[in-house]
Amino acid sequence: MSRESMSVWRLEFPQPSGWRIDWLGPYTSHWLTAEAEEIVRYMEAEHCVTHPHPRDPSIFESYPGDDRLFCGCASRPLLERWFGDYLPRLLEQGGYITHYSVPMDAVVEDSPEQVLFITRRATVVERSGHKAPTPLIRSSAGSRTSIIAASDGKYDFRAESGTPSSLPH
């Protein structure tokens, strides 16, 4: 990459054909497998405590629509460190690692932990992964259907009450 651009690496999941956005990261993906949904819910709960957010979380609201921001890492080793043991499990569930070339003037925040960039200004250099092993379900935004479908795990819900089975009744 030239000095006018930088490499950014992301973990992404394909969204169904005709969806508003073709590729989304695990924290914001609207469609995942039931197993990936469970992994992401657990990972997100952990990362809320252990991983830094952008310096100003409201920054995402400042870049709406076509100027929306994506988060990534400045190298593949940093991406692997960010996701740790979750990465191979999410790749098995249909995740892809995407290498972007991002013009420096499209980089909104560049910290040692993550890079925020204007999505439409970035170019895909390479995307590698494989199709999800099971059907995708409506996900991540807290869909009750996906929580129920992701059964036998930490976030099981009892269909009759709609409450987490891990909480006292």
Tab-separated table of C-alpha atoms in Angstrom, residues 6-147:
chain	number	residue	atom	x	y	z
A	6	MET	CA	-3.409	1.995	4.290
A	7	SER	CA	-4.384	-1.646	4.650
A	8	VAL	CA	-7.294	-2.487	6.921
A	9	TRP	CA	-8.435	-6.002	7.786
A	10	ARG	CA	-11.981	-6.915	8.819
A	11	LEU	CA	-13.983	-9.963	9.803
A	12	GLU	CA	-17.217	-9.825	7.796
A	13	PHE	CA	-20.316	-11.865	7.074
A	14	PRO	CA	-22.235	-11.801	3.792
A	15	GLN	CA	-25.793	-10.548	4.032
A	16	PRO	CA	-28.599	-11.968	1.854
A	17	SER	CA	-28.924	-10.825	-1.734
A	18	GLY	CA	-30.904	-7.602	-1.927
A	19	TRP	CA	-30.103	-6.621	1.671
A	20	ARG	CA	-29.218	-2.950	2.186
A	21	ILE	CA	-25.530	-3.738	2.874
A	22	ASP	CA	-23.712	-6.702	1.314
A	23	TRP	CA	-21.112	-7.297	4.067
A	24	LEU	CA	-21.251	-6.531	7.797
A	25	GLY	CA	-18.954	-7.220	10.728
A	26	PRO	CA	-19.966	-9.686	13.432
A	27	TYR	CA	-21.136	-7.039	15.912
A	28	THR	CA	-23.598	-5.495	13.450
A	29	SER	CA	-24.449	-8.389	11.116
A	30	HIS	CA	-28.191	-8.797	10.617
A	31	TRP	CA	-27.892	-12.365	9.295
A	32	LEU	CA	-25.753	-15.160	10.812
A	33	THR	CA	-26.044	-18.866	11.429
A	34	ALA	CA	-27.673	-19.799	14.757
A	35	GLU	CA	-24.282	-20.910	16.083
A	36	ALA	CA	-22.562	-17.707	14.948
A	37	GLU	CA	-25.352	-15.707	16.610
A	38	GLU	CA	-24.618	-17.409	19.918
A	39	ILE	CA	-20.851	-16.971	19.548
A	40	VAL	CA	-21.253	-13.277	18.677
A	41	ARG	CA	-23.601	-12.592	21.611
A	42	TYR	CA	-21.083	-14.124	24.024
A	43	MET	CA	-18.129	-12.392	22.325
A	44	GLU	CA	-19.876	-9.025	22.323
A	45	ALA	CA	-20.653	-9.271	26.043
A	46	GLU	CA	-16.966	-9.987	26.703
A	47	HIS	CA	-15.666	-7.348	24.289
A	48	CYS	CA	-17.841	-4.610	25.825
A	49	VAL	CA	-15.574	-4.957	28.863
A	50	THR	CA	-12.224	-5.948	27.347
A	51	HIS	CA	-12.035	-4.102	24.012
A	52	PRO	CA	-11.919	-0.356	23.531
A	53	HIS	CA	-14.630	1.531	21.729
A	54	PRO	CA	-13.807	4.443	19.467
A	55	ARG	CA	-12.757	7.523	21.436
A	56	ASP	CA	-16.146	9.046	20.652
A	57	PRO	CA	-18.842	6.352	20.166
A	58	SER	CA	-21.224	8.942	18.679
A	59	ILE	CA	-18.842	9.188	15.725
A	60	PHE	CA	-20.913	6.558	13.879
A	61	GLU	CA	-23.925	8.908	13.896
A	62	SER	CA	-21.766	11.582	12.260
A	63	TYR	CA	-21.261	9.377	9.191
A	64	PRO	CA	-24.717	8.143	8.108
A	65	GLY	CA	-25.945	6.616	4.882
A	66	ASP	CA	-23.388	6.410	2.097
A	67	ASP	CA	-20.668	7.730	4.400
A	68	ARG	CA	-21.130	5.000	7.040
A	69	LEU	CA	-18.075	3.810	8.909
A	70	PHE	CA	-16.567	0.360	9.230
A	71	CYS	CA	-14.108	-0.737	11.908
A	72	GLY	CA	-11.082	-2.881	11.182
A	73	CYS	CA	-7.505	-3.539	12.199
A	74	ALA	CA	-4.294	-2.227	10.622
A	75	SER	CA	-2.916	-5.756	10.039
A	76	ARG	CA	-4.084	-9.343	9.932
A	77	PRO	CA	-2.137	-10.223	13.129
A	78	LEU	CA	-3.950	-7.366	14.906
A	79	LEU	CA	-7.290	-8.707	13.606
A	80	GLU	CA	-6.385	-12.179	14.868
A	81	ARG	CA	-5.433	-10.727	18.254
A	82	TRP	CA	-8.689	-8.717	18.429
A	83	PHE	CA	-10.916	-11.757	17.862
A	84	GLY	CA	-8.636	-14.353	19.485
A	85	ASP	CA	-10.192	-17.797	19.872
A	86	TYR	CA	-13.487	-16.515	18.449
A	87	LEU	CA	-11.967	-16.007	14.995
A	88	PRO	CA	-11.658	-19.653	13.853
A	89	ARG	CA	-15.126	-20.444	15.187
A	90	LEU	CA	-16.663	-17.490	13.349
A	91	LEU	CA	-14.793	-18.345	10.146
A	92	GLU	CA	-16.261	-21.871	10.388
A	93	GLN	CA	-19.707	-20.247	10.549
A	94	GLY	CA	-19.364	-18.349	7.285
A	95	GLY	CA	-17.166	-15.417	8.286
A	96	TYR	CA	-14.722	-13.935	5.787
A	97	ILE	CA	-11.542	-11.979	6.310
A	98	THR	CA	-11.464	-8.953	4.047
A	99	HIS	CA	-8.372	-6.908	3.266
A	100	TYR	CA	-9.193	-3.324	2.277
A	101	SER	CA	-7.111	-0.541	0.808
A	102	VAL	CA	-8.296	2.679	2.422
A	103	PRO	CA	-7.266	6.170	1.275
A	104	MET	CA	-5.733	8.065	4.189
A	105	ASP	CA	-8.311	10.837	3.854
A	106	ALA	CA	-11.060	8.212	4.387
A	107	VAL	CA	-9.543	7.094	7.719
A	108	VAL	CA	-11.573	8.727	10.475
A	109	GLU	CA	-9.775	7.190	13.464
A	110	ASP	CA	-6.582	5.161	13.609
A	111	SER	CA	-5.661	3.778	17.005
A	112	PRO	CA	-3.452	0.802	17.883
A	113	GLU	CA	-6.612	-1.256	18.467
A	114	GLN	CA	-8.804	-0.337	15.524
A	115	VAL	CA	-9.224	1.750	12.399
A	116	LEU	CA	-12.480	3.497	11.515
A	117	PHE	CA	-12.932	4.323	7.855
A	118	ILE	CA	-15.543	5.535	5.393
A	119	THR	CA	-16.792	2.311	3.853
A	120	ARG	CA	-17.640	3.517	0.336
A	121	ARG	CA	-14.152	4.978	-0.115
A	122	ALA	CA	-12.366	1.684	0.570
A	123	THR	CA	-11.454	-0.917	-2.048
A	124	VAL	CA	-11.501	-4.669	-1.433
A	125	VAL	CA	-8.038	-6.116	-2.084
A	126	GLU	CA	-8.943	-9.686	-1.122
A	127	ARG	CA	-11.772	-11.503	0.656
A	128	SER	CA	-11.337	-15.077	1.825
A	129	GLY	CA	-13.683	-17.447	3.583
A	130	HIS	CA	-16.410	-19.928	2.774
A	131	LYS	CA	-20.167	-20.193	2.731
A	132	ALA	CA	-21.974	-20.723	6.039
A	133	PRO	CA	-22.563	-24.419	6.865
A	134	THR	CA	-26.192	-23.873	7.921
A	135	PRO	CA	-28.972	-21.455	6.932
A	136	LEU	CA	-28.757	-17.843	8.060
A	137	ILE	CA	-31.245	-16.462	10.566
A	138	ARG	CA	-32.243	-12.856	11.337
A	139	SER	CA	-29.698	-11.895	13.875
A	140	SER	CA	-27.610	-9.513	15.927
A	141	ALA	CA	-30.091	-6.705	16.423
A	142	GLY	CA	-31.543	-8.831	19.241
A	143	SER	CA	-34.076	-10.774	17.208
A	144	ARG	CA	-35.999	-13.028	19.607
A	145	THR	CA	-36.334	-15.647	16.857
A	146	SER	CA	-32.575	-15.939	16.505
A	147	ILE	CA	-32.100	-16.172	20.270
